[in-house]
Coordinates of C-alpha atoms in Angstrom, one line a residue:
M1 CA -33.8 -14.2 -5.6
T2 CA -30.4 -15.3 -4.3
T3 CA -27.5 -13.3 -5.9
P4 CA -23.8 -13.2 -5.1
D5 CA -22.1 -10.2 -3.5
Q6 CA -20.2 -7.8 -5.8
P7 CA -16.8 -9.5 -5.4
Q8 CA -18.4 -12.8 -6.2
A9 CA -20.1 -11.4 -9.2
A10 CA -16.9 -9.9 -10.5
S11 CA -15.1 -13.2 -9.9
L12 CA -17.8 -15.1 -11.9
A13 CA -17.5 -12.6 -14.8
A14 CA -13.7 -12.9 -14.8
R15 CA -14.0 -16.7 -14.8
W16 CA -16.4 -16.6 -17.7
Q17 CA -14.0 -14.4 -19.7
Q18 CA -11.1 -16.8 -18.9
T19 CA -13.1 -19.8 -20.2
V20 CA -14.7 -18.3 -23.2
A21 CA -12.1 -15.8 -24.6
P22 CA -10.0 -18.6 -26.3
L23 CA -13.2 -20.2 -27.7
L24 CA -15.4 -17.4 -29.1
P25 CA -15.1 -14.1 -30.8
T26 CA -15.5 -11.2 -28.4
A27 CA -19.0 -10.2 -29.5
A28 CA -20.3 -13.8 -29.4
G29 CA -18.7 -14.3 -25.9
E30 CA -20.4 -11.2 -24.6
A31 CA -23.8 -12.2 -26.1
A32 CA -23.5 -15.6 -24.4
W33 CA -22.5 -14.0 -21.1
R34 CA -25.5 -11.7 -21.2
Y35 CA -27.7 -14.8 -21.7
V36 CA -26.1 -16.7 -18.9
L37 CA -26.2 -13.8 -16.5
G38 CA -29.8 -13.0 -17.3
A39 CA -30.8 -16.6 -16.8
Y40 CA -29.2 -17.2 -13.4
A41 CA -30.0 -13.7 -12.0
G42 CA -33.7 -13.9 -12.9
P43 CA -36.3 -13.0 -10.3
D44 CA -37.6 -16.6 -10.2
R45 CA -34.2 -18.0 -9.2
H46 CA -33.7 -18.6 -5.5
Y47 CA -31.3 -21.5 -5.3
H48 CA -30.5 -22.2 -8.9
A49 CA -28.8 -18.8 -9.2
L50 CA -25.4 -17.3 -9.6
A51 CA -24.4 -18.3 -6.1
H52 CA -24.9 -22.0 -7.1
L53 CA -22.5 -21.6 -9.9
A54 CA -19.9 -20.0 -7.6
T55 CA -20.2 -22.9 -5.2
M56 CA -19.8 -25.5 -8.0
F57 CA -16.6 -23.7 -9.3
A58 CA -15.2 -23.6 -5.8
V59 CA -15.8 -27.3 -5.4
L60 CA -14.1 -28.1 -8.7
D61 CA -11.1 -25.8 -7.8
A62 CA -10.6 -27.6 -4.5
H63 CA -11.2 -31.1 -5.9
P64 CA -8.0 -33.2 -6.0
E65 CA -9.1 -34.8 -9.4
K66 CA -9.1 -32.5 -12.4
A67 CA -11.2 -32.6 -15.5
S68 CA -10.0 -34.3 -18.6
D69 CA -11.4 -31.4 -20.6
A70 CA -11.6 -28.4 -18.4
A71 CA -13.2 -26.1 -20.9
V72 CA -16.1 -28.4 -21.6
L73 CA -16.7 -29.1 -17.9
E74 CA -16.6 -25.3 -17.1
L75 CA -19.1 -24.7 -19.9
A76 CA -21.3 -27.5 -18.6
V77 CA -21.4 -25.8 -15.2
W78 CA -22.3 -22.4 -16.8
F79 CA -25.2 -23.8 -18.9
H80 CA -26.5 -26.7 -16.9
D81 CA -29.3 -24.7 -15.3
A82 CA -29.6 -22.0 -17.9
V83 CA -33.2 -23.0 -18.4
Y84 CA -35.0 -23.6 -15.2
D85 CA -38.8 -23.8 -15.3
S86 CA -40.3 -25.6 -12.3
L87 CA -43.4 -26.5 -14.3
R88 CA -41.5 -28.3 -17.0
H89 CA -39.5 -31.5 -17.2
D90 CA -37.2 -30.8 -20.1
N91 CA -35.0 -28.0 -18.6
E92 CA -31.8 -29.9 -19.1
A93 CA -32.5 -30.6 -22.7
R94 CA -33.4 -27.0 -23.3
S95 CA -30.3 -25.8 -21.4
A96 CA -28.1 -28.1 -23.6
E97 CA -29.8 -26.6 -26.7
A98 CA -29.1 -23.1 -25.5
A99 CA -25.4 -24.0 -24.9
L100 CA -25.0 -25.3 -28.4
Q101 CA -26.8 -22.3 -29.9
Y102 CA -24.6 -19.8 -28.1
L103 CA -21.4 -21.7 -28.9
Q104 CA -22.0 -21.9 -32.6
G105 CA -18.9 -21.0 -34.4
S106 CA -16.7 -21.6 -31.3
R107 CA -13.3 -23.4 -31.5
L108 CA -14.8 -26.4 -29.8
S109 CA -14.6 -29.5 -31.9
A110 CA -17.8 -31.5 -32.8
E111 CA -16.7 -34.1 -30.3
Q112 CA -16.4 -31.5 -27.6
L113 CA -19.8 -30.0 -28.4
A114 CA -21.4 -33.5 -28.2
R115 CA -19.7 -34.1 -24.9
L116 CA -21.0 -30.7 -23.6
D117 CA -24.5 -31.6 -24.7
Y118 CA -24.2 -35.0 -22.9
L119 CA -22.9 -33.5 -19.7
I120 CA -25.7 -30.9 -19.4
R121 CA -28.4 -33.5 -20.1
R122 CA -26.9 -35.8 -17.5
T123 CA -27.7 -33.4 -14.7
Q124 CA -31.4 -34.5 -15.1
H125 CA -30.7 -37.9 -13.5
H126 CA -28.0 -37.7 -10.8
A127 CA -28.7 -41.1 -9.3
R128 CA -28.4 -43.0 -12.6
T129 CA -25.2 -44.5 -13.9
E130 CA -24.6 -44.4 -17.7
P131 CA -22.0 -46.3 -19.8
N132 CA -20.7 -43.0 -21.2
D133 CA -20.0 -41.5 -17.8
G134 CA -16.4 -40.6 -16.9
L135 CA -14.5 -38.4 -14.5
D136 CA -15.9 -35.2 -16.0
T137 CA -19.5 -36.5 -15.4
A138 CA -18.6 -37.4 -11.9
L139 CA -17.1 -34.0 -11.1
L140 CA -20.1 -32.2 -12.6
L141 CA -22.7 -34.2 -10.7
D142 CA -20.8 -34.2 -7.4
A143 CA -20.4 -30.4 -7.6
D144 CA -24.1 -30.0 -8.5
L145 CA -25.1 -32.0 -5.4
W146 CA -22.5 -30.5 -3.0
I147 CA -25.1 -28.6 -1.1
L148 CA -26.8 -31.8 0.1
G149 CA -23.9 -32.4 2.5
A150 CA -23.9 -28.9 4.0
E151 CA -24.4 -28.1 7.6
P152 CA -28.1 -28.6 8.6
A153 CA -28.9 -24.8 8.7
Q154 CA -27.4 -24.3 5.2
Y155 CA -29.2 -27.3 3.9
A156 CA -32.5 -26.0 5.3
A157 CA -32.0 -22.7 3.6
Y158 CA -31.4 -24.6 0.3
A159 CA -34.6 -26.6 0.8
R160 CA -36.6 -23.5 1.4
Q161 CA -35.1 -21.8 -1.7
V162 CA -36.0 -24.8 -3.9
R163 CA -39.6 -24.6 -2.5
Q164 CA -39.7 -20.9 -3.4
E165 CA -38.8 -21.8 -7.0
Y166 CA -41.8 -24.1 -6.9
N167 CA -44.1 -21.6 -5.4
L168 CA -46.7 -22.1 -8.1
V169 CA -47.0 -25.7 -7.1
P170 CA -49.4 -26.1 -4.1
K171 CA -48.1 -27.9 -1.0
L172 CA -50.5 -30.7 -1.6
L173 CA -48.7 -31.6 -4.8
Y174 CA -45.2 -30.4 -3.9
R175 CA -45.0 -32.6 -0.8
P176 CA -45.3 -36.0 -2.6
G177 CA -43.1 -34.8 -5.5
R178 CA -40.3 -33.6 -3.2
A179 CA -40.6 -36.8 -1.1
K180 CA -40.2 -38.9 -4.2
V181 CA -37.0 -37.0 -5.2
L182 CA -35.6 -37.4 -1.7
R183 CA -36.3 -41.1 -1.6
H184 CA -34.7 -41.5 -5.0
L185 CA -31.5 -39.8 -3.9
L186 CA -31.4 -41.8 -0.6
E187 CA -31.8 -45.1 -2.5
A188 CA -28.9 -44.4 -4.8
P189 CA -26.0 -46.8 -4.1
Q190 CA -23.6 -43.9 -4.5
L191 CA -24.9 -40.4 -3.9
Y192 CA -21.5 -39.0 -4.9
R193 CA -19.2 -40.5 -7.5
T194 CA -15.7 -39.4 -6.6
R195 CA -13.9 -40.6 -3.5
Y196 CA -13.2 -37.0 -2.4
A197 CA -16.9 -36.1 -2.4
Q198 CA -17.9 -39.4 -0.8
Q199 CA -15.5 -38.7 2.1
Q200 CA -16.4 -35.1 2.4
R201 CA -20.2 -35.1 2.0
D202 CA -21.9 -38.4 1.7
A203 CA -22.8 -39.1 5.3
A204 CA -24.0 -35.6 6.0
A205 CA -26.0 -35.5 2.8
R206 CA -27.8 -38.7 3.7
R207 CA -28.6 -37.3 7.1
N208 CA -30.0 -34.1 5.6
L209 CA -32.0 -35.9 3.0
A210 CA -33.5 -38.2 5.6
A211 CA -34.3 -35.3 7.9
E212 CA -36.2 -33.4 5.1
L213 CA -38.0 -36.6 4.0
Q214 CA -39.1 -37.2 7.6
A215 CA -40.3 -33.5 7.9
W216 CA -42.5 -33.9 4.8
E217 CA -43.8 -37.3 5.9
N218 CA -44.8 -36.0 9.4
G219 CA -46.8 -33.2 7.8
R220 CA -44.9 -30.2 9.0
G221 CA -42.7 -29.9 6.0
L222 CA -39.8 -27.4 6.1
D223 CA -40.9 -26.0 9.5
D224 CA -39.2 -29.0 11.0
L225 CA -35.8 -28.4 9.5
S226 CA -33.0 -26.7 11.4
G227 CA -32.2 -23.1 10.6

Protein backbone atom coordinates (compact mmCIF):
# COMPACT_ATOMS: atom_id res chain seq x y z
CA MET A 1 0.00 0.00 0.00
CA THR A 2 1.27 3.48 -0.90
CA THR A 3 0.52 6.12 1.71
CA PRO A 4 1.66 9.72 2.10
CA ASP A 5 4.02 10.81 4.82
CA GLN A 6 2.61 12.51 7.90
CA PRO A 7 2.93 16.11 6.65
CA GLN A 8 1.25 15.08 3.41
CA ALA A 9 -1.56 13.32 5.29
CA ALA A 10 -2.10 16.40 7.43
CA SER A 11 -2.15 18.57 4.33
CA LEU A 12 -4.81 16.38 2.74
CA ALA A 13 -6.95 16.48 5.87
CA ALA A 14 -6.69 20.27 5.97
CA ARG A 15 -7.59 20.51 2.30
CA TRP A 16 -10.63 18.31 2.79
CA GLN A 17 -11.80 20.49 5.66
CA GLN A 18 -11.31 23.66 3.61
CA THR A 19 -13.39 22.25 0.75
CA VAL A 20 -16.16 20.59 2.73
CA ALA A 21 -16.66 22.88 5.75
CA PRO A 22 -18.71 25.45 3.77
CA LEU A 23 -20.81 22.70 2.19
CA LEU A 24 -21.69 20.14 4.86
CA PRO A 25 -22.58 20.13 8.56
CA THR A 26 -19.63 19.10 10.71
CA ALA A 27 -20.84 15.57 11.46
CA ALA A 28 -21.65 14.85 7.81
CA GLY A 29 -18.29 16.22 6.71
CA GLU A 30 -16.47 14.05 9.22
CA ALA A 31 -18.40 10.95 8.12
CA ALA A 32 -17.56 11.65 4.49
CA TRP A 33 -13.88 12.15 5.39
CA ARG A 34 -13.75 8.83 7.22
CA TYR A 35 -15.18 7.15 4.13
CA VAL A 36 -12.72 8.82 1.75
CA LEU A 37 -9.74 8.19 4.02
CA GLY A 38 -10.68 4.55 4.49
CA ALA A 39 -11.16 4.06 0.76
CA TYR A 40 -7.82 5.47 -0.39
CA ALA A 41 -5.79 4.10 2.51
CA GLY A 42 -7.06 0.54 2.06
CA PRO A 43 -4.59 -2.36 1.98
CA ASP A 44 -5.41 -3.09 -1.67
CA ARG A 45 -4.40 0.42 -2.77
CA HIS A 46 -0.92 0.71 -4.20
CA TYR A 47 -1.18 3.47 -6.80
CA HIS A 48 -4.79 4.69 -6.48
CA ALA A 49 -4.09 5.80 -2.93
CA LEU A 50 -3.83 9.03 -0.96
CA ALA A 51 -0.57 9.97 -2.65
CA HIS A 52 -2.37 9.97 -6.01
CA LEU A 53 -4.82 12.54 -4.65
CA ALA A 54 -1.96 14.67 -3.34
CA THR A 55 -0.36 14.66 -6.78
CA MET A 56 -3.59 15.64 -8.49
CA PHE A 57 -4.14 18.56 -6.12
CA ALA A 58 -0.55 19.71 -6.64
CA VAL A 59 -1.12 19.67 -10.41
CA LEU A 60 -4.33 21.68 -10.08
CA ASP A 61 -2.66 24.21 -7.78
CA ALA A 62 0.19 24.74 -10.26
CA HIS A 63 -2.00 24.81 -13.35
CA PRO A 64 -2.31 28.27 -14.94
CA GLU A 65 -5.98 27.59 -15.76
CA LYS A 66 -8.40 27.44 -12.86
CA ALA A 67 -11.68 25.59 -12.49
CA SER A 68 -14.97 27.28 -13.22
CA ASP A 69 -16.36 25.56 -10.11
CA ALA A 70 -13.47 24.81 -7.77
CA ALA A 71 -15.59 23.08 -5.11
CA VAL A 72 -17.10 20.61 -7.57
CA LEU A 73 -13.73 19.87 -9.17
CA GLU A 74 -12.09 19.31 -5.77
CA LEU A 75 -14.86 16.92 -4.75
CA ALA A 76 -14.50 15.09 -8.05
CA VAL A 77 -10.82 14.53 -7.26
CA TRP A 78 -11.61 13.28 -3.76
CA PHE A 79 -14.24 10.79 -4.90
CA HIS A 80 -13.13 9.75 -8.40
CA ASP A 81 -11.37 6.57 -7.21
CA ALA A 82 -13.28 6.11 -3.97
CA VAL A 83 -14.43 2.72 -5.26
CA TYR A 84 -11.62 0.78 -6.90
CA ASP A 85 -12.08 -2.93 -7.49
CA SER A 86 -9.73 -4.31 -10.14
CA LEU A 87 -12.20 -7.11 -10.94
CA ARG A 88 -15.11 -4.77 -11.76
CA HIS A 89 -15.82 -2.32 -14.57
CA ASP A 90 -18.26 0.00 -12.82
CA ASN A 91 -15.91 1.66 -10.32
CA GLU A 92 -16.50 5.18 -11.63
CA ALA A 93 -20.27 4.82 -11.48
CA ARG A 94 -20.08 3.43 -7.94
CA SER A 95 -17.69 6.21 -6.93
CA ALA A 96 -20.11 8.80 -8.27
CA GLU A 97 -22.95 7.17 -6.34
CA ALA A 98 -20.87 7.26 -3.17
CA ALA A 99 -20.16 10.96 -3.67
CA LEU A 100 -23.82 11.81 -4.06
CA GLN A 101 -24.69 9.68 -1.04
CA TYR A 102 -22.20 11.40 1.25
CA LEU A 103 -23.07 14.85 -0.07
CA GLN A 104 -26.79 14.52 0.56
CA GLY A 105 -27.99 17.62 2.34
CA SER A 106 -24.98 19.66 1.23
CA ARG A 107 -25.20 23.22 0.02
CA LEU A 108 -24.36 22.14 -3.50
CA SER A 109 -27.13 22.88 -6.00
CA ALA A 110 -28.80 20.13 -8.01
CA GLU A 111 -26.86 21.38 -11.03
CA GLN A 112 -23.56 21.12 -9.15
CA LEU A 113 -24.35 17.61 -7.96
CA ALA A 114 -25.17 16.57 -11.52
CA ARG A 115 -21.88 18.06 -12.69
CA LEU A 116 -19.99 16.24 -9.95
CA ASP A 117 -21.62 12.97 -10.97
CA TYR A 118 -20.63 13.64 -14.59
CA LEU A 119 -17.01 14.48 -13.77
CA ILE A 120 -16.45 11.35 -11.70
CA ARG A 121 -18.01 9.10 -14.34
CA ARG A 122 -15.89 10.78 -17.05
CA THR A 123 -12.71 9.39 -15.52
CA GLN A 124 -13.66 5.99 -16.94
CA HIS A 125 -12.84 7.06 -20.50
CA HIS A 126 -9.87 9.42 -20.62
CA ALA A 127 -9.28 9.21 -24.37
CA ARG A 128 -12.90 9.95 -25.31
CA THR A 129 -14.24 13.44 -26.02
CA GLU A 130 -17.80 14.22 -24.97
CA PRO A 131 -19.98 17.21 -25.93
CA ASN A 132 -20.48 18.17 -22.27
CA ASP A 133 -16.76 18.36 -21.58
CA GLY A 134 -15.35 21.71 -20.53
CA LEU A 135 -12.36 23.15 -18.72
CA ASP A 136 -13.14 21.39 -15.44
CA THR A 137 -13.29 18.03 -17.24
CA ALA A 138 -9.97 18.79 -18.93
CA LEU A 139 -8.33 19.75 -15.63
CA LEU A 140 -9.57 16.61 -13.88
CA LEU A 141 -8.54 14.20 -16.62
CA ASP A 142 -5.13 15.83 -17.12
CA ALA A 143 -4.38 15.71 -13.40
CA ASP A 144 -5.48 12.08 -13.25
CA LEU A 145 -3.07 11.13 -16.06
CA TRP A 146 -0.21 13.34 -14.88
CA ILE A 147 1.86 10.33 -13.79
CA LEU A 148 2.11 9.12 -17.38
CA GLY A 149 4.55 11.90 -18.20
CA ALA A 150 6.81 11.30 -15.20
CA GLU A 151 10.49 10.40 -15.32
CA PRO A 152 10.94 6.78 -16.51
CA ALA A 153 11.80 5.41 -13.05
CA GLN A 154 8.74 7.05 -11.50
CA TYR A 155 6.56 5.79 -14.34
CA ALA A 156 7.96 2.28 -13.84
CA ALA A 157 7.05 2.46 -10.15
CA TYR A 158 3.51 3.52 -11.11
CA ALA A 159 3.19 0.64 -13.58
CA ARG A 160 4.29 -1.84 -10.92
CA GLN A 161 1.86 -0.39 -8.39
CA VAL A 162 -1.00 -0.79 -10.84
CA ARG A 163 0.06 -4.39 -11.44
CA GLN A 164 -0.04 -4.96 -7.67
CA GLU A 165 -3.62 -3.73 -7.62
CA TYR A 166 -4.40 -6.38 -10.23
CA ASN A 167 -2.54 -9.12 -8.38
CA LEU A 168 -5.58 -11.39 -8.57
CA VAL A 169 -5.40 -11.28 -12.36
CA PRO A 170 -2.87 -13.79 -13.76
CA LYS A 171 -0.15 -12.45 -16.04
CA LEU A 172 -1.64 -14.40 -18.95
CA LEU A 173 -4.75 -12.20 -18.73
CA TYR A 174 -3.19 -9.01 -17.41
CA ARG A 175 -0.71 -8.71 -20.28
CA PRO A 176 -3.25 -8.37 -23.15
CA GLY A 177 -5.56 -6.25 -21.02
CA ARG A 178 -2.85 -3.81 -20.04
CA ALA A 179 -1.53 -3.71 -23.63
CA LYS A 180 -5.01 -2.80 -24.86
CA VAL A 181 -5.19 0.10 -22.40
CA LEU A 182 -1.74 1.34 -23.43
CA ARG A 183 -2.59 1.20 -27.13
CA HIS A 184 -5.87 3.02 -26.52
CA LEU A 185 -4.05 5.86 -24.79
CA LEU A 186 -1.32 6.03 -27.43
CA GLU A 187 -3.91 6.21 -30.21
CA ALA A 188 -5.71 9.16 -28.61
CA PRO A 189 -5.33 12.28 -30.77
CA GLN A 190 -4.85 14.29 -27.57
CA LEU A 191 -3.58 12.47 -24.51
CA TYR A 192 -3.83 15.68 -22.50
CA ARG A 193 -6.47 18.33 -23.00
CA THR A 194 -5.02 21.57 -21.68
CA ARG A 195 -2.14 23.32 -23.39
CA TYR A 196 -0.20 23.41 -20.13
CA ALA A 197 -0.37 19.61 -19.71
CA GLN A 198 0.36 19.02 -23.37
CA GLN A 199 3.52 21.10 -23.14
CA GLN A 200 4.61 19.67 -19.80
CA ARG A 201 3.81 15.97 -20.18
CA ASP A 202 2.61 14.75 -23.57
CA ALA A 203 5.91 13.79 -25.22
CA ALA A 204 7.24 12.04 -22.11
CA ALA A 205 3.93 10.27 -21.52
CA ARG A 206 3.91 8.83 -25.02
CA ARG A 207 7.49 7.60 -24.60
CA ASN A 208 6.60 5.93 -21.31
CA LEU A 209 3.45 4.32 -22.66
CA ALA A 210 5.29 3.04 -25.74
CA ALA A 211 8.09 1.64 -23.58
CA GLU A 212 5.68 -0.25 -21.35
CA LEU A 213 3.74 -1.56 -24.34
CA GLN A 214 6.94 -2.82 -25.93
CA ALA A 215 7.92 -4.46 -22.63
CA TRP A 216 4.66 -6.40 -22.52
CA GLU A 217 4.85 -7.29 -26.22
CA ASN A 218 8.37 -8.69 -25.95
CA GLY A 219 7.25 -10.99 -23.14
CA ARG A 220 9.34 -9.59 -20.31
CA GLY A 221 6.71 -7.24 -18.98
CA LEU A 222 7.65 -4.79 -16.26
CA ASP A 223 11.13 -6.28 -15.88
CA ASP A 224 12.12 -4.27 -18.95
CA LEU A 225 11.10 -0.89 -17.53
CA SER A 226 13.61 1.49 -15.99
CA GLY A 227 13.76 1.76 -12.21
